Amino acid sequence: MNERYEPQSIETRWQERWARAGVFKAGRRPQAEPRYVLEMFPYPSGAMHMGHARVYTIGDALARWLRMRGHDVLHPIGFDALGLPAENAAIKDGRHPAERTAENIVSFRAEMKRLGYAFDWDREIVTADPSYYRWNHWFFVKMLEKGIVYRRQGKANWCTGCMTVIANEQVVDQACERCSSQVVDKVIGEWAFRITSYAEQLLAGLDGLTEWPERITTMQRNWIGKSTGAEVDFAVQGGAEKIKVFTTRVDTIFGCTYVVLAPEHPLTAALTRPERRPEVEAFVARMKKTEAAERTGEGAPKEGVFTGAHAVNPFTGETVPVWIANFVLAEYGTGAVMSVPAHDQRDFEFARKYALPVRTVIQPVAGERTPPGELLAAATTEDGVTDGSGAFSALPSAQARERMSAHAAAGRFGGSTVRWHLRDWGFSRQRYWGTPIPIIYCETHGAVPVPLDQLPVTLPPQAIITGTGEPPLAKVPEFVETTCPTCGKPARRETETMDTFVDSAWYYARYLSPRDATQPFDRELARRWLPVDVYVGGPEHAVMHLLYFRFWHRVMHELGLTAEPEPCRRLVTQGIVNGPDGRKMSKRWNNVVAPGYMVDRFGADTVRLFMLFAAPPEKDIDWSDEQVDGLFRFLTRVWRLFHGRQACFAAPEAAAAQASGPFLELRRRTHRTIKKVTEGMQQDLKFNTAISALMELMNELQGLEPNGEAEQAAVREALLALATLLAPFAPHVAEELWHEMQGPAAADRLLAEEPWPAFDAALTVADTVTIAVQVNGKLRGDVQVPAAATEAEVRAAAEAQEKVQGYLAGKAVKKVVYVKGRLINYVVAG
RNA sequence: GGGCGGGUGGCGGAACUGGCAGACGCGCGGGACUUAGGAUCCCGUGCCGAAAGGCGUGAGGGUUCGACCCCCUCCCCGCCCACCA
């Protein structure tokens, strides 16, 4: 055994051994309970960074642990290779994305192997491979048949940087989520998934996801954005048109003093009276020119113009003016609102600005009455009791809403309705590096899906990538020109490609049978492995990938491919790895630390331990060279410890039972450590405290010099536990030390698949306990008593202490609280 | 504005179900070994205090024999959403 810990000299060796033995292949234990551990697959547009090292280390520790617990573990990896970022990066350095991506994948694979990740590499998938994306085609065709895919014409989000349409989920503050360029509206045709038909299911399904972080389910809930309210038609005075408004507060309708349309509302032009036309047109034109963020941002001042038209409130028969204003969004609700300035803050501000009447119609359930509109300083937006609302007066808001909705429905001028924030997922991309959309346009037959037996539609290698906005595939005649599958006449292929999020929506299922040429994945295997047991990834995917992923799984479930409607049981969202300065690692701050460089310096085990020890998985961490030094030092100490105790390796196991004194304490520590690490992993992935328990065990071992068989056996037991418990976290050094201990007898075994140790419950409880002694809740001493001591014995021992006596002397003891094994508290007078 | 997290030593973080706050690591101080130490080992390390002791989990209040933990009021930080009618 080498005296010095040199990770470089052992890590590669064990990686090769594991690979040769195939220990990480899934399906090797058909009798065992299966576990599917998945980390979000990487997007190889650049090199592997610390964030990747963190996710995969977390997943890997878990997968390795589950394997040792006896499970049949599926822990696959692949590459999310298609998509805009890869294409943009390739354009930037003038290379073909296929070439660049392939290079990046080679480097990722090497780095991952160097970190010792227990992946089943036989199952690796690359989404850019036609054998993968042909199943995107397959799903597209199936979904087209079912009406889940459709072509629509309309305003779409156009990213001015990526020169393509992007999905709603990819727009952040009017900018592109990827490249931060401005996003503008563009009228264009696009393909979309009818995810909105699944809104109700996707929302309801969240209730069952009890092992997802609440913040993620909340974000999804908000994004789906169910809002229950009412629609009410306001007839335009002197015209045939009706203005349909959406409100969640129909109980306030008697307080409606005007109606507002969005500038883009289709009725705007028709309603405007001739004398108001110039002003209205100027306003609308100005709004169209103003950037959306500026126009509708919360800070933007409310602005509007009167159309000259009036509409009739069907509840009151009253006539109210119709305005156009910047704060009403065309795409939400009906693009028109009934304004109730007394009970909506936006309406209130607008009414004050343009001197419109304010009428109070809701009174608080208890307390002071709300003053009349003229005297209000702000809107009162809480529910209350209706007032001045005709036949609907004196009703609690909720009840008023019900009755008023029913009234509107009965009179056929409205009724209750549900609105969603979620929109359909537009997935057309006017770019090259994506899955071609398998559609052929025929003059006679229109848009014809490519028949299943003619799939895949392969991405032509020679596309000219310009990023100019016109689909690059349109410039490849050999690709575009084809014949209609229905009539055989000349026809043209669709030149748009699919959003990358299509690839990642179902990849986890492809891992089940990655080379299957007849179906997207094997249903029988799906029954065994799905849903995913634990999914690890970044919280930034809360409303993009994770929503599409759930949507797609439901579609697969409907297609009869999966048994369960949800794709994954437990979600773990890991925090960011910041630079040593606490700022996000970035070239800009010059604080990037490359995982490969750290593996070179300290070995994979140290890097892995850092990732797990720094903080619980969900917290952000700062890279710290000092902490890394500390963890390397820990492994060095472990190494030396084993080296110095080689004499114990052969001690007979049974002799440990004879150990006494500090060596019995050591045995207790050993079993408590097994218990702590096991339970920590089971409950909450408490890697950080698990590792700290191993450090404690090591510290205790370091102070002991065993003599004789019994003591040596106790040490042997502790060393064996230490090596075994370390295996999920620092697998290489654990494997090496374990083999050193086991000797040639275990030469053909591997710790990676040895059983996880069990603890002896009898040894996890101490025979002596320290009881804290309190007087009036303040700590005044402690006593050592046998664990089995009775309350009377503990009292006697406590009261025998001089110091305690000092606090009790001359005082009347009113009460004694005794908590077994923990403390005794004397409550005294004065 | 809404939602969700969070606030504990110099730092990262521990703390069972309301029961000895600060495990473990880093850093720091002291010592040993050494030609040397940025290697290694040992000891110490919440704050104030010479000590006795007192004070301490963002602030203030409450419940309790006992509160980082439960309740109320407030402050601050992070993330997500946001003129959503």
Coordinates of N, CA, C and O (backbone and C1' of nucleotides) in Angstrom, one line a residue, chain A residues 214-215 218-219 247-248 296 298 300-302 326-327 329 332 337 346 614 616 619 626-627 633 637 640 686 688 692 695-696 699 770 780 817 819 822-823 825, chain B residues 1-6 11-16 19-21 23-27 39-42 53-55 64-66 78-85:
Chain A
E214 N -41.9 22.7 -3.2 CA -43.1 23.5 -3.3 C -42.9 24.7 -4.2 O -43.9 25.1 -4.9
R215 N -41.7 25.3 -4.2 CA -41.6 26.5 -5.0 C -41.7 26.1 -6.5 O -42.2 27.0 -7.3
T218 N -45.4 25.6 -7.1 CA -46.1 26.9 -7.1 C -45.9 27.7 -8.4 O -46.8 28.3 -9.0
M219 N -44.6 27.6 -8.9 CA -44.3 28.4 -10.1 C -45.1 27.8 -11.2 O -45.6 28.5 -12.1
T247 N -63.9 39.4 -16.0 CA -63.6 39.9 -14.7 C -63.6 38.8 -13.7 O -64.4 37.8 -13.8
T248 N -62.8 38.9 -12.7 CA -62.8 38.0 -11.6 C -63.7 38.5 -10.4 O -63.9 37.9 -9.4
T296 N -46.5 48.4 -21.0 CA -47.4 47.7 -20.0 C -46.7 47.3 -18.7 O -47.3 46.7 -17.9
E298 N -45.3 47.7 -15.0 CA -46.0 48.2 -13.9 C -45.7 49.6 -13.6 O -46.6 50.4 -13.1
A300 N -45.1 51.9 -15.7 CA -45.6 52.8 -16.7 C -46.9 53.6 -16.3 O -47.8 53.0 -15.7
P301 N -46.9 54.9 -16.5 CA -48.1 55.6 -16.1 C -49.3 55.2 -17.0 O -49.2 54.8 -18.1
K302 N -50.5 55.2 -16.3 CA -51.7 54.8 -17.1 C -52.1 55.9 -18.0 O -52.1 57.1 -17.6
N326 N -53.5 51.9 -22.2 CA -52.3 51.1 -22.4 C -52.2 49.9 -21.4 O -51.6 48.9 -21.6
F327 N -52.9 50.0 -20.3 CA -52.7 49.0 -19.2 C -53.6 47.8 -19.5 O -53.5 46.8 -18.7
L329 N -54.3 44.5 -21.5 CA -53.5 43.6 -22.4 C -54.4 42.9 -23.4 O -55.4 42.3 -22.9
Y332 N -54.7 38.9 -22.8 CA -55.2 38.3 -21.5 C -56.7 38.5 -21.5 O -57.2 39.6 -21.8
V337 N -61.9 45.3 -20.4 CA -62.2 45.2 -19.0 C -63.3 46.1 -18.6 O -63.5 47.2 -19.2
R346 N -55.8 49.8 -10.4 CA -55.5 50.4 -11.7 C -56.6 51.3 -12.2 O -56.4 52.4 -12.7
A614 N -20.3 21.0 0.8 CA -20.4 22.4 1.0 C -21.7 22.9 1.5 O -21.8 23.8 2.3
P616 N -26.4 21.7 1.6 CA -27.4 20.8 1.1 C -27.6 21.0 -0.4 O -27.4 22.1 -0.8
K619 N -29.1 24.3 -2.0 CA -28.6 25.7 -1.8 C -27.5 26.1 -2.7 O -26.7 25.2 -3.2
E626 N -10.1 26.8 -0.2 CA -9.7 26.4 1.2 C -10.5 25.2 1.6 O -10.0 24.3 2.2
Q627 N -11.8 25.2 1.3 CA -12.7 24.1 1.6 C -12.2 22.8 0.8 O -12.2 21.7 1.4
R633 N -7.4 17.1 2.4 CA -6.7 16.7 3.7 C -7.5 15.6 4.4 O -6.9 14.7 4.9
R637 N -5.9 12.0 5.3 CA -5.9 11.5 6.7 C -6.5 10.1 6.7 O -6.0 9.2 7.4
R640 N -4.0 7.7 5.3 CA -2.9 7.4 6.3 C -3.4 6.6 7.4 O -2.7 5.7 8.0
K686 N -29.1 14.1 2.8 CA -28.2 14.9 3.7 C -26.8 14.5 3.5 O -26.1 13.9 4.4
N688 N -24.2 16.4 3.2 CA -23.2 17.2 4.0 C -23.1 16.6 5.5 O -21.9 16.5 6.0
S692 N -19.9 14.6 7.3 CA -19.4 15.1 8.6 C -19.4 14.0 9.6 O -18.5 13.9 10.5
M695 N -16.3 12.1 9.1 CA -15.2 12.8 9.6 C -15.0 12.5 11.1 O -13.9 12.3 11.6
E696 N -16.2 12.5 11.8 CA -16.1 12.2 13.2 C -15.6 10.8 13.5 O -14.8 10.7 14.4
N699 N -12.0 10.9 13.1 CA -11.3 11.6 14.2 C -11.2 10.7 15.4 O -10.1 10.7 16.1
T770 N -25.4 11.7 29.4 CA -25.2 13.0 30.1 C -26.5 13.7 30.2 O -27.2 13.9 29.2
R780 N -27.2 24.6 34.7 CA -26.3 24.8 35.9 C -25.4 23.6 36.1 O -24.7 23.6 37.1
V817 N -39.1 19.0 36.1 CA -39.4 18.5 34.8 C -38.2 17.6 34.4 O -37.1 18.0 34.4
V819 N -36.8 15.0 31.5 CA -37.0 14.5 30.1 C -35.9 13.4 30.0 O -34.7 13.6 30.1
R822 N -32.3 13.3 28.6 CA -31.8 14.6 28.1 C -31.6 15.6 29.3 O -30.4 16.0 29.4
L823 N -32.6 15.9 30.0 CA -32.3 16.9 31.0 C -33.3 16.8 32.2 O -34.3 16.2 32.1
N825 N -35.0 19.7 34.9 CA -35.2 21.1 35.1 C -35.9 21.3 36.5 O -37.0 20.9 36.6
Chain B
rG1 P -45.3 47.1 -2.1 O5' -46.3 46.1 -2.8 C5' -47.7 46.4 -2.7 C4' -48.4 45.5 -3.7 C3' -48.3 44.0 -3.5 O3' -49.2 43.6 -2.5 C1' -47.8 44.5 -5.7
rG2 P -48.7 42.4 -1.5 O5' -48.8 41.1 -2.4 C5' -50.1 40.7 -2.8 C4' -50.0 39.5 -3.7 C3' -49.1 38.3 -3.1 O3' -49.9 37.5 -2.3 C1' -48.3 38.8 -5.3
rG3 P -49.2 36.8 -1.1 O5' -48.4 35.6 -1.8 C5' -49.1 34.6 -2.5 C4' -48.2 33.7 -3.2 C3' -47.1 33.1 -2.3 O3' -47.6 31.9 -1.6 C1' -46.1 33.9 -4.3
rC4 P -47.0 31.6 -0.2 O5' -45.6 31.0 -0.5 C5' -45.5 29.8 -1.3 C4' -44.0 29.6 -1.7 C3' -43.0 29.6 -0.6 O3' -43.1 28.3 0.1 C1' -42.2 30.9 -2.3
rG5 P -42.7 28.3 1.6 O5' -41.1 27.9 1.5 C5' -40.2 28.9 2.0 C4' -38.9 28.7 1.3 C3' -37.8 29.0 2.2 O3' -37.3 27.8 2.9 C1' -37.7 30.5 0.4
rG6 P -37.3 27.9 4.5 O5' -36.2 29.0 4.9 C5' -34.9 28.8 4.6 C4' -34.1 30.1 4.4 C3' -33.8 30.9 5.7 O3' -32.7 30.2 6.4 C1' -34.4 32.4 4.0
rC11 P -19.3 35.8 9.7 O5' -18.8 34.8 8.6 C5' -18.4 35.3 7.3 C4' -18.0 34.1 6.5 C3' -19.0 32.9 6.4 O3' -20.0 33.2 5.4 C1' -16.9 32.1 6.9
rG12 P -21.4 32.5 5.6 O5' -21.1 31.0 5.1 C5' -20.7 30.7 3.8 C4' -20.5 29.2 3.6 C3' -21.7 28.4 4.0 O3' -22.7 28.4 3.0 C1' -19.7 27.4 4.8
rG13 P -24.2 28.1 3.5 O5' -24.1 26.6 4.0 C5' -25.0 26.1 5.0 C4' -24.3 25.0 5.7 C3' -25.1 24.4 6.8 O3' -25.7 23.2 6.2 C1' -23.0 25.2 7.7
rA14 P -27.0 22.7 6.9 O5' -26.3 21.8 8.0 C5' -26.7 22.0 9.3 C4' -26.1 21.0 10.2 C3' -27.1 20.5 11.2 O3' -27.6 19.3 10.8 C1' -25.2 21.5 12.3
rA15 P -29.2 19.2 10.9 O5' -29.5 19.5 12.5 C5' -29.2 18.5 13.4 C4' -29.5 19.0 14.8 C3' -30.8 19.6 15.0 O3' -31.8 18.6 15.2 C1' -29.2 21.0 15.9
rC16 P -33.3 18.9 14.7 O5' -34.1 17.5 15.0 C5' -33.9 16.4 14.1 C4' -34.4 15.2 14.8 C3' -35.8 15.3 15.4 O3' -36.7 14.7 14.5 C1' -34.3 14.5 17.1
rG19 P -36.8 19.6 21.0 O5' -35.8 19.8 22.2 C5' -35.1 21.0 22.4 C4' -34.4 20.9 23.7 C3' -33.6 19.6 23.9 O3' -32.4 20.0 24.7 C1' -35.2 19.7 25.6
rC20 P -31.1 20.5 24.0 O5' -30.2 20.6 25.3 C5' -30.5 21.6 26.3 C4' -29.2 22.2 26.8 C3' -28.3 22.7 25.7 O3' -27.6 23.8 26.2 C1' -27.2 21.0 26.8
rA21 P -28.1 25.3 25.9 O5' -28.0 25.4 24.3 C5' -26.7 25.4 23.7 C4' -26.8 25.0 22.3 C3' -25.5 25.0 21.6 O3' -24.9 23.8 21.6 C1' -27.2 26.2 20.4
rA23 P -19.3 23.1 17.1 O5' -19.3 21.6 16.8 C5' -19.8 20.6 17.7 C4' -20.3 19.4 17.0 C3' -19.5 18.9 15.8 O3' -18.4 18.1 16.3 C1' -21.7 19.1 15.1
rC24 P -16.9 18.3 16.0 O5' -16.9 18.3 14.4 C5' -17.1 17.0 13.7 C4' -17.2 17.3 12.2 C3' -16.2 18.2 11.6 O3' -14.9 17.6 11.4 C1' -18.3 18.8 10.9
rG25 P -13.6 18.4 11.6 O5' -13.7 19.3 10.3 C5' -13.5 18.8 9.0 C4' -13.8 19.8 8.0 C3' -13.0 21.1 8.0 O3' -11.7 20.9 7.4 C1' -15.2 21.7 7.8
rC26 P -10.5 21.7 7.9 O5' -10.8 23.2 7.4 C5' -10.8 23.4 6.0 C4' -11.3 24.8 5.7 C3' -10.4 25.9 6.3 O3' -9.3 26.1 5.5 C1' -12.7 26.4 6.7
rG27 P -7.9 26.5 6.2 O5' -8.3 27.9 6.8 C5' -8.5 29.1 6.0 C4' -9.0 30.2 6.8 C3' -8.0 30.6 8.0 O3' -7.0 31.5 7.5 C1' -10.2 30.4 8.8
rA39 P 0.3 23.9 5.0 O5' 1.2 22.6 4.7 C5' 1.2 22.0 3.4 C4' 1.8 20.6 3.6 C3' 1.2 19.8 4.7 O3' 0.0 19.2 4.4 C1' 3.5 19.6 4.7
rU40 P -1.2 19.0 5.5 O5' -0.5 18.1 6.6 C5' -0.3 16.7 6.4 C4' 0.5 16.1 7.6 C3' -0.2 16.3 8.9 O3' -1.2 15.4 9.1 C1' 2.1 16.9 9.1
rC41 P -2.5 15.7 10.0 O5' -1.9 15.7 11.5 C5' -1.5 14.4 12.0 C4' -0.8 14.6 13.3 C3' -1.6 15.4 14.4 O3' -2.5 14.6 15.0 C1' 0.6 16.3 14.3
rC42 P -3.9 15.2 15.6 O5' -3.4 15.9 16.9 C5' -2.9 15.2 18.0 C4' -2.4 16.2 19.1 C3' -3.4 17.2 19.5 O3' -4.3 16.6 20.4 C1' -1.4 18.3 19.1
rG53 P -19.9 30.4 38.1 O5' -20.7 31.6 37.4 C5' -21.8 32.2 38.0 C4' -21.9 33.6 37.5 C3' -22.7 33.9 36.3 O3' -24.1 34.0 36.6 C1' -20.6 35.0 36.1
rG54 P -25.1 33.5 35.5 O5' -25.1 34.8 34.5 C5' -25.5 36.1 35.0 C4' -25.1 37.1 33.9 C3' -25.7 36.9 32.6 O3' -27.1 37.4 32.5 C1' -23.4 37.4 32.3
rC55 P -28.1 36.7 31.6 O5' -27.6 37.2 30.1 C5' -27.5 38.6 29.8 C4' -26.8 38.7 28.4 C3' -27.5 37.9 27.3 O3' -28.7 38.5 26.9 C1' -25.1 37.8 27.2
rU64 P -48.3 30.3 29.5 O5' -47.2 29.2 29.3 C5' -47.5 27.9 28.9 C4' -46.3 27.0 28.7 C3' -45.3 27.0 29.9 O3' -45.7 26.1 30.8 C1' -44.1 27.4 27.8
rC65 P -45.5 26.6 32.4 O5' -44.0 26.5 32.6 C5' -43.4 26.9 33.9 C4' -41.9 26.5 33.9 C3' -41.1 26.8 32.7 O3' -40.7 28.2 32.6 C1' -40.7 24.6 33.4
rG66 P -40.8 29.0 31.3 O5' -39.8 28.2 30.4 C5' -38.4 28.3 30.7 C4' -37.6 27.3 29.8 C3' -37.8 27.5 28.3 O3' -36.9 28.6 27.8 C1' -37.9 25.2 28.8
rG78 P -31.2 40.9 -2.5 O5' -31.4 39.3 -2.8 C5' -30.4 38.4 -2.9 C4' -30.9 37.0 -3.1 C3' -31.8 36.8 -4.2 O3' -31.2 36.6 -5.4 C1' -32.7 35.8 -2.3
rC79 P -31.8 37.1 -6.8 O5' -32.9 36.0 -7.1 C5' -32.4 34.7 -7.4 C4' -33.6 33.7 -7.3 C3' -34.7 34.1 -8.3 O3' -34.5 33.6 -9.6 C1' -35.6 33.6 -6.1
rC80 P -35.1 34.5 -10.8 O5' -36.6 34.1 -10.8 C5' -37.0 32.8 -11.1 C4' -38.5 32.6 -10.8 C3' -39.4 33.5 -11.5 O3' -39.6 33.1 -12.8 C1' -40.0 33.4 -9.2
rC81 P -39.9 34.3 -13.9 O5' -41.4 34.8 -13.5 C5' -42.5 33.9 -13.6 C4' -43.7 34.6 -13.0 C3' -44.1 35.9 -13.6 O3' -44.7 35.8 -14.8 C1' -44.2 36.0 -11.2
rA82 P -44.5 37.1 -15.8 O5' -45.2 38.3 -15.1 C5' -46.6 38.3 -15.0 C4' -47.0 39.4 -14.1 C3' -46.8 40.8 -14.5 O3' -47.7 41.2 -15.5 C1' -46.2 40.6 -12.2
rC83 P -47.5 42.5 -16.2 O5' -48.7 43.4 -15.5 C5' -48.4 44.5 -14.8 C4' -49.7 44.9 -14.1 C3' -51.0 44.5 -14.8 O3' -52.0 44.5 -13.8 C1' -50.8 46.8 -14.8
rC84 P -52.2 43.2 -12.8 O5' -52.8 42.1 -13.8 C5' -54.2 42.1 -14.2 C4' -54.7 40.7 -14.2 C3' -54.1 39.8 -13.1 O3' -55.0 39.3 -12.2 C1' -53.5 39.0 -15.3
rA85 P -56.3 38.6 -12.4 O5' -57.3 39.8 -12.5 C5' -58.6 39.7 -13.0 C4' -59.1 41.0 -13.2 C3' -60.4 41.0 -14.1 O3' -61.5 40.8 -13.3 C1' -58.9 42.6 -14.9

